[in-house]
PDB file of C-alpha atoms in Angstrom:
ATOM      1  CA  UNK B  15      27.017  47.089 141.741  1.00 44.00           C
ATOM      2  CA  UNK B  16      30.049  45.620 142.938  1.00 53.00           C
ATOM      3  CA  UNK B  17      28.695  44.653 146.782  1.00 56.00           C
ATOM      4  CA  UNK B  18      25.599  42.964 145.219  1.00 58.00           C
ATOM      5  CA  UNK B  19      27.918  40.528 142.778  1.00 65.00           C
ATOM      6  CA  UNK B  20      30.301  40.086 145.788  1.00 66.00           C
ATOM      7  CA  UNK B  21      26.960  38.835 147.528  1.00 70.00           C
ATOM      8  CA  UNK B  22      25.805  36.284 145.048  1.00 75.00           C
ATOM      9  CA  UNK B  23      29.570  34.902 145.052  1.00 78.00           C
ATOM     10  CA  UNK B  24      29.593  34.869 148.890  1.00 76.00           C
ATOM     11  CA  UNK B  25      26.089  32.982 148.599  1.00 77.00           C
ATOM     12  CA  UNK B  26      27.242  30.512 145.663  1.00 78.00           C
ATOM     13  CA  UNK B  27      29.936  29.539 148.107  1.00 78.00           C
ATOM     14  CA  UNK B  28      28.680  29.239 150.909  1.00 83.00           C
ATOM     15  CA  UNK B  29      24.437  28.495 150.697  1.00 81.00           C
ATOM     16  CA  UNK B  30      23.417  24.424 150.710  1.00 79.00           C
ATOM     17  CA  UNK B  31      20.978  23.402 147.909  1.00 79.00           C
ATOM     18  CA  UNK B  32      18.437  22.141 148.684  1.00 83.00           C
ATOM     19  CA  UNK B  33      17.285  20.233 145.775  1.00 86.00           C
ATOM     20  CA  UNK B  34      20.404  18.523 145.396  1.00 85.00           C
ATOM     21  CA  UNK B  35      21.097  18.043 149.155  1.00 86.00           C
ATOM     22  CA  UNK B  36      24.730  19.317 147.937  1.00 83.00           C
ATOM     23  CA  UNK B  37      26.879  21.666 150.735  1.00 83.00           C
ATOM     24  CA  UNK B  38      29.178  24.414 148.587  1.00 79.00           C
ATOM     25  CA  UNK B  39      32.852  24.328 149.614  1.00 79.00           C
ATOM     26  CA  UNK B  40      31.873  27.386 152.253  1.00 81.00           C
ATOM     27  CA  UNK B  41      28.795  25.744 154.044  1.00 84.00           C
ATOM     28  CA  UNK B  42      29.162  27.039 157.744  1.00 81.00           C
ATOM     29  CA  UNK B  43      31.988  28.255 157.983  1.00 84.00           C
ATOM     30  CA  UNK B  44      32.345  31.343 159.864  1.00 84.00           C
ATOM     31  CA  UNK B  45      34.502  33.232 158.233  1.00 86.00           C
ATOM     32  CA  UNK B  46      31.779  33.816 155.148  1.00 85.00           C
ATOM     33  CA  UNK B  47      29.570  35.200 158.036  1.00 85.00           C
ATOM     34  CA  UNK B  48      32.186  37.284 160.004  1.00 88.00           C
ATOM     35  CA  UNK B  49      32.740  38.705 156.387  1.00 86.00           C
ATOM     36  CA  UNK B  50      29.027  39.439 155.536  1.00 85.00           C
ATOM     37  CA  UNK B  51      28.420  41.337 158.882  1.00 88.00           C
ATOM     38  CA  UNK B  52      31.395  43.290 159.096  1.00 90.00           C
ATOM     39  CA  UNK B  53      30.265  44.458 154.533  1.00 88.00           C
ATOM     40  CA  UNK B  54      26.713  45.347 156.295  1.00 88.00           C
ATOM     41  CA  UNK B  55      28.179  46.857 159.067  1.00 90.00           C
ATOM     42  CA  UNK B  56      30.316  49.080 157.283  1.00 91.00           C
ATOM     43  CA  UNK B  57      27.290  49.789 154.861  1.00 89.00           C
ATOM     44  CA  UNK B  58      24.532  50.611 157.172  1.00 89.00           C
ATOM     45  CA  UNK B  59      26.873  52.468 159.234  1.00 90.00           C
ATOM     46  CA  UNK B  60      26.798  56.359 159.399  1.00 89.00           C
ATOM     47  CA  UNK B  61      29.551  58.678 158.545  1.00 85.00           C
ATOM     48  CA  UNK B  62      30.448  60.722 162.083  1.00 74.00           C
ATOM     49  CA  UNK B  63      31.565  64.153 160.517  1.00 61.00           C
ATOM     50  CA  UNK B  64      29.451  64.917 157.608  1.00 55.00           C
ATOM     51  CA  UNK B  65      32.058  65.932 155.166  1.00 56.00           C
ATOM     52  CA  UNK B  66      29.863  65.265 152.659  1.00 54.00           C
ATOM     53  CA  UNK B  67      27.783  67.846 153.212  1.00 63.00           C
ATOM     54  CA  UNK B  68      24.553  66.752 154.749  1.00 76.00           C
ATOM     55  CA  UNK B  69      25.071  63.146 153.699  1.00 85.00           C
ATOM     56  CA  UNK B  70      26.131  60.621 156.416  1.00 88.00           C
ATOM     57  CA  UNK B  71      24.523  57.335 155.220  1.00 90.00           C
ATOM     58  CA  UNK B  72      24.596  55.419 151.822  1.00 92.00           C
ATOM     59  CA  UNK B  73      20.212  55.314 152.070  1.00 91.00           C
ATOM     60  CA  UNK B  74      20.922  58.976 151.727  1.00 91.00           C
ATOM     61  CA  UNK B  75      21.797  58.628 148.118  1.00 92.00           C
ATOM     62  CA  UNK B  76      19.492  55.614 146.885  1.00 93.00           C
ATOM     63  CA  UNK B  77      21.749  52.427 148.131  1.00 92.00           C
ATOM     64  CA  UNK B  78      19.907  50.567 150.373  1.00 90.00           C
ATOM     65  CA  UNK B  79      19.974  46.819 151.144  1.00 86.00           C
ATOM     66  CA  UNK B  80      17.405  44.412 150.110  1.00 86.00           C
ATOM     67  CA  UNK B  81      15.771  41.616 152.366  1.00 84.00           C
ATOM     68  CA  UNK B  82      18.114  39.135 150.285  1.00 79.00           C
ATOM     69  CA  UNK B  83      21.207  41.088 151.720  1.00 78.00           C
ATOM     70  CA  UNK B  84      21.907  42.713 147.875  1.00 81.00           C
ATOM     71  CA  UNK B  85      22.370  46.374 147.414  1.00 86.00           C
ATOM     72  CA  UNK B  86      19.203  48.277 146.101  1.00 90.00           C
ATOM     73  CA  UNK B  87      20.266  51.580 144.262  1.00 93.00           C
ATOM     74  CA  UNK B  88      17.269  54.439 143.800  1.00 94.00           C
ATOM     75  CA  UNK B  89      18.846  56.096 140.616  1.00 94.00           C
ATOM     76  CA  UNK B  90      16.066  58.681 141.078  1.00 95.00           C
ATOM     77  CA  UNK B  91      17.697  59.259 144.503  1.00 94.00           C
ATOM     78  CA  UNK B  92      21.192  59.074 143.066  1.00 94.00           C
ATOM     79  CA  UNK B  93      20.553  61.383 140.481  1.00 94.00           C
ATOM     80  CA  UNK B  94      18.669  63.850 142.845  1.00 93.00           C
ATOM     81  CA  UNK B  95      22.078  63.661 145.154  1.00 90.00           C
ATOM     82  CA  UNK B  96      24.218  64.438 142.440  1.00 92.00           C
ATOM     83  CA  UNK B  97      22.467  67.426 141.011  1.00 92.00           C
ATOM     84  CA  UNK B  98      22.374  68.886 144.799  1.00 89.00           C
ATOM     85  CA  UNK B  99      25.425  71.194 144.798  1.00 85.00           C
ATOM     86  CA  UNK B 100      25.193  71.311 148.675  1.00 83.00           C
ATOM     87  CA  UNK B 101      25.625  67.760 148.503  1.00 85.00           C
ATOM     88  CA  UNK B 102      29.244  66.479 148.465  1.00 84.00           C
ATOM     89  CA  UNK B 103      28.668  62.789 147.127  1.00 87.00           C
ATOM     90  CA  UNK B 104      32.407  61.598 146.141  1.00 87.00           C
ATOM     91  CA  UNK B 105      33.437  62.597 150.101  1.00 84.00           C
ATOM     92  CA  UNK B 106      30.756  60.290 151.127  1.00 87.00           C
ATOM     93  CA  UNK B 107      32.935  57.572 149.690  1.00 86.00           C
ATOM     94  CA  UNK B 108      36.251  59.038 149.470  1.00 85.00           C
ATOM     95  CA  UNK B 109      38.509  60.508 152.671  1.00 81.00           C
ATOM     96  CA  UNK B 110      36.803  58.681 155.523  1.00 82.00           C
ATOM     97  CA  UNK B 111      34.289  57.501 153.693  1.00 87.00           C
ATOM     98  CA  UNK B 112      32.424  54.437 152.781  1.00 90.00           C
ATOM     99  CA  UNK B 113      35.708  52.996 150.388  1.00 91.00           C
ATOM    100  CA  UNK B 114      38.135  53.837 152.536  1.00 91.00           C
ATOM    101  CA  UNK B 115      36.282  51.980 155.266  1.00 91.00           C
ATOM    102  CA  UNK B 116      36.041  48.923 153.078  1.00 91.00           C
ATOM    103  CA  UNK B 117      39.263  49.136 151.898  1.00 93.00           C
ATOM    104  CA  UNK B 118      40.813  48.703 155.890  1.00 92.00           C
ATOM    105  CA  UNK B 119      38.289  46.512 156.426  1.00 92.00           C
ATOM    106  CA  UNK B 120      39.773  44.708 153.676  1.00 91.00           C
ATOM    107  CA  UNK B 121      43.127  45.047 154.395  1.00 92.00           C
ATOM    108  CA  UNK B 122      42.675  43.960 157.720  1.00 90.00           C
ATOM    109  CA  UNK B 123      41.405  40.508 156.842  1.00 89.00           C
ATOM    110  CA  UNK B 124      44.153  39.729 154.559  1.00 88.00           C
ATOM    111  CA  UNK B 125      46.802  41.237 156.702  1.00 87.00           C
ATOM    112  CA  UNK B 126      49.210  38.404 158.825  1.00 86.00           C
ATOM    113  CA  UNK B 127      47.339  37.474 161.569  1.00 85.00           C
ATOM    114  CA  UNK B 128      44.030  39.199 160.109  1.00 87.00           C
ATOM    115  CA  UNK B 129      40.893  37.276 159.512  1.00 89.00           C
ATOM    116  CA  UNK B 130      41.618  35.061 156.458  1.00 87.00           C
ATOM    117  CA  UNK B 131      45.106  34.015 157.553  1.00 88.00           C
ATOM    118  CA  UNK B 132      43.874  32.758 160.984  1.00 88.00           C
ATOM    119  CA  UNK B 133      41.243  30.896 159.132  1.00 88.00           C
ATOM    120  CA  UNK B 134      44.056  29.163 156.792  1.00 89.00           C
ATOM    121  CA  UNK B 135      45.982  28.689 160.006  1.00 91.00           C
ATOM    122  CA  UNK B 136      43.000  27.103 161.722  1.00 90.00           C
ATOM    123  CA  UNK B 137      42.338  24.739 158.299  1.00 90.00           C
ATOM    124  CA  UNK B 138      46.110  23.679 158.461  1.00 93.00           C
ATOM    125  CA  UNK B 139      46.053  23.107 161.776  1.00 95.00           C
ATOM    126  CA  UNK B 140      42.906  20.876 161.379  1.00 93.00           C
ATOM    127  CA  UNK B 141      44.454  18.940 158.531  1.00 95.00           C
ATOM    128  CA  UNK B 142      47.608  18.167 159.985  1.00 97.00           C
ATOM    129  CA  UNK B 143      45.457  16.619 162.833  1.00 97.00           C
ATOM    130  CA  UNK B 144      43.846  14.680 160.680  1.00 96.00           C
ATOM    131  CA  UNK B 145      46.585  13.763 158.710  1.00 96.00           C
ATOM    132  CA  UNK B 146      47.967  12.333 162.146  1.00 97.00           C
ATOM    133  CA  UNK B 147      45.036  10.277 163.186  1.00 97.00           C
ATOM    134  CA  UNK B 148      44.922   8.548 159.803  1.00 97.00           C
ATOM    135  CA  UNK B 149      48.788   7.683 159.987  1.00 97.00           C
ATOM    136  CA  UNK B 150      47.514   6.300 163.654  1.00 97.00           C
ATOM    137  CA  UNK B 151      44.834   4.692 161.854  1.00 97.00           C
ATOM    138  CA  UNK B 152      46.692   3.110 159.010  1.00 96.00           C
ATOM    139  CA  UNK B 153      49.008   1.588 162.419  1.00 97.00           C
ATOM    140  CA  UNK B 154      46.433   0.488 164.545  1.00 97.00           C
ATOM    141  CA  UNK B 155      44.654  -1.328 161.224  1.00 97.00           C
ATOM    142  CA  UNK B 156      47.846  -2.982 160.352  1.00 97.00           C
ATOM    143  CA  UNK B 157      48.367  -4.076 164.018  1.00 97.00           C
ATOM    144  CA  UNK B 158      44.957  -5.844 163.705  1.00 97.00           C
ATOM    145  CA  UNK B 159      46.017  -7.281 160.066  1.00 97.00           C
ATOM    146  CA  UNK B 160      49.057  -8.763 161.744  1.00 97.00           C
ATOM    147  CA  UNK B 161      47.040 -10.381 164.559  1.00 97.00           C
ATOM    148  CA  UNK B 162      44.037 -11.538 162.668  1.00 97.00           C
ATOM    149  CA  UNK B 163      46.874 -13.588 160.089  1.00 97.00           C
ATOM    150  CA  UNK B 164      48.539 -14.831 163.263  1.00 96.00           C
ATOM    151  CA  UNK B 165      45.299 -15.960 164.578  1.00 97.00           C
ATOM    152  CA  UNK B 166      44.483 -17.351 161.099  1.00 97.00           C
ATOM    153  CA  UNK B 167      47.473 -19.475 160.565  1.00 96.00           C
ATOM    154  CA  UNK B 168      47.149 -20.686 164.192  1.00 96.00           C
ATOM    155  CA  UNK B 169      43.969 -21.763 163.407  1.00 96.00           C
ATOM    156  CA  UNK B 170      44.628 -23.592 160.142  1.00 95.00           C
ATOM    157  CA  UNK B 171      47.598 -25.154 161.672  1.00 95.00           C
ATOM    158  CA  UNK B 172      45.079 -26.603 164.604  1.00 95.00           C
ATOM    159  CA  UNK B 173      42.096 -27.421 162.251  1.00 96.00           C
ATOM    160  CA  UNK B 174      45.004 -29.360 160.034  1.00 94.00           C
ATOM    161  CA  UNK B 175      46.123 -31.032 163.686  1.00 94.00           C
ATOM    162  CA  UNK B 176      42.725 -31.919 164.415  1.00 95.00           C
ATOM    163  CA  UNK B 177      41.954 -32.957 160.767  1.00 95.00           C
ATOM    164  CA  UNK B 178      44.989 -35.507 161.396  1.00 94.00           C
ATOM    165  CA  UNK B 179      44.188 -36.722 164.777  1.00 93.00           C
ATOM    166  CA  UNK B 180      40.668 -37.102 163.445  1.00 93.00           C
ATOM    167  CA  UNK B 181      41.656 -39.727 160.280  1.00 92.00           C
ATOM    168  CA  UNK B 182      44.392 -41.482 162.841  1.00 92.00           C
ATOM    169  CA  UNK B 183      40.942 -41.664 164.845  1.00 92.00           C
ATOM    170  CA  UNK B 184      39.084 -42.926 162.220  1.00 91.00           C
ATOM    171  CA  UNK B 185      41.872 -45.422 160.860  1.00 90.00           C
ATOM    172  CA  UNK B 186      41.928 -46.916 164.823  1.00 89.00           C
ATOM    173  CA  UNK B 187      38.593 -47.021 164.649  1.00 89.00           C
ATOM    174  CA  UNK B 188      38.393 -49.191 161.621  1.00 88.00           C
ATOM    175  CA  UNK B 189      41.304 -51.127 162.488  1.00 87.00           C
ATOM    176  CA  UNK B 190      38.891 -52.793 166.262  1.00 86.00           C
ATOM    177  CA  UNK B 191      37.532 -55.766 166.113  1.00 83.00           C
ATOM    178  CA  UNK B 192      33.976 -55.479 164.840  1.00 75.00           C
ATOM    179  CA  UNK B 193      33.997 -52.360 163.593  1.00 62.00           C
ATOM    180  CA  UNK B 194      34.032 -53.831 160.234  1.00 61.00           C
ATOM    181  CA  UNK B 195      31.041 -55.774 161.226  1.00 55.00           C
ATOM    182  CA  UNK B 196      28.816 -53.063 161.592  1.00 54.00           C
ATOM    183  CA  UNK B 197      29.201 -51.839 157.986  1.00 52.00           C
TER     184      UNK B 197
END
């Protein structure tokens, strides 16, 4: 079914593994999760008018959901449901029924202002910030490069004093009488 692949490819992007201590590109985020609830909600929810004849609910007809969160389908079930001439199966899914649900559902998170845009809003937002704090990074670190060389060249121009006040020093030194003694 279409619901269980859409699982595995909502769990390949968004499970860690474990083994290789490696996050997918989807770890966390919300979104995936607001997603998966509102696919089970719809799902496990129960049709109010029973158009469908006397089916309300997808368990009615063999889907069901696994512990793993993929779709189970009881073709026995399915089958059964079919055959059943009191039992209206394409209205289960079609006017007010299970696709047209997912389809707004849908529709609504990819609308302006739905779901998925105010998640790419909300990434944007978050990397213009951070674009911002490294340009205030890159300023601050060249602010310190600029002092540490003016500290450096202060202090090879007074180690370079002191060198030469030390050899005038020493030459003075030499230069007493009886300092040449010693030696």
């Amino acid at each position: 079914m279409h619901i269980t692949s859409c699982k595995k490819t909502i769990a390949s992007l968004s499970n860690y593994d474990q083994v290789n201590q490696q996050a997918s590109i989807l770890t966390g985020d919300s979104t995936v999760r607001a997603v998966q609830t509102q696919l089970r909600g719809i799902l496990n929810s129960s049709l109010q008018s029973s158009v469908a004849g006397e089916l309300n609910t997808l368990s009615q007809v063999g889907i069901s959901f696994q512990k793993d969160g993929t779709l189970l389908l009881d073709n026995g079930k399915l089958n059964a449901s079919l055959n059943d001439p009191a039992k209206d199966v394409s209205s289960l899914f079609a006017t007010d029924g299970f696709a047209v649900r997912l389809d707004q559902m849908i529709d609504g998170m990819l609308e302006n202002n739905g779901l998925i845009d105010g998640r790419m809003d909300g990434i944007n937002t978050s990397i213009k910030d951070i674009n911002k704090q490294r340009e205030a990074l890159g300023s601050r670190l060249e602010i310190v490069e600029k002092r540490f060389r003016t500290q450096f060249t202060a202090l090879d121009t007074t180690i370079a004093s002191m060198k030469q006040t030390s050899e005038f020093l020493a030459q003075q030194l030499s230069s007493l009488p009886g300092a040449n003694a010693n030696n």
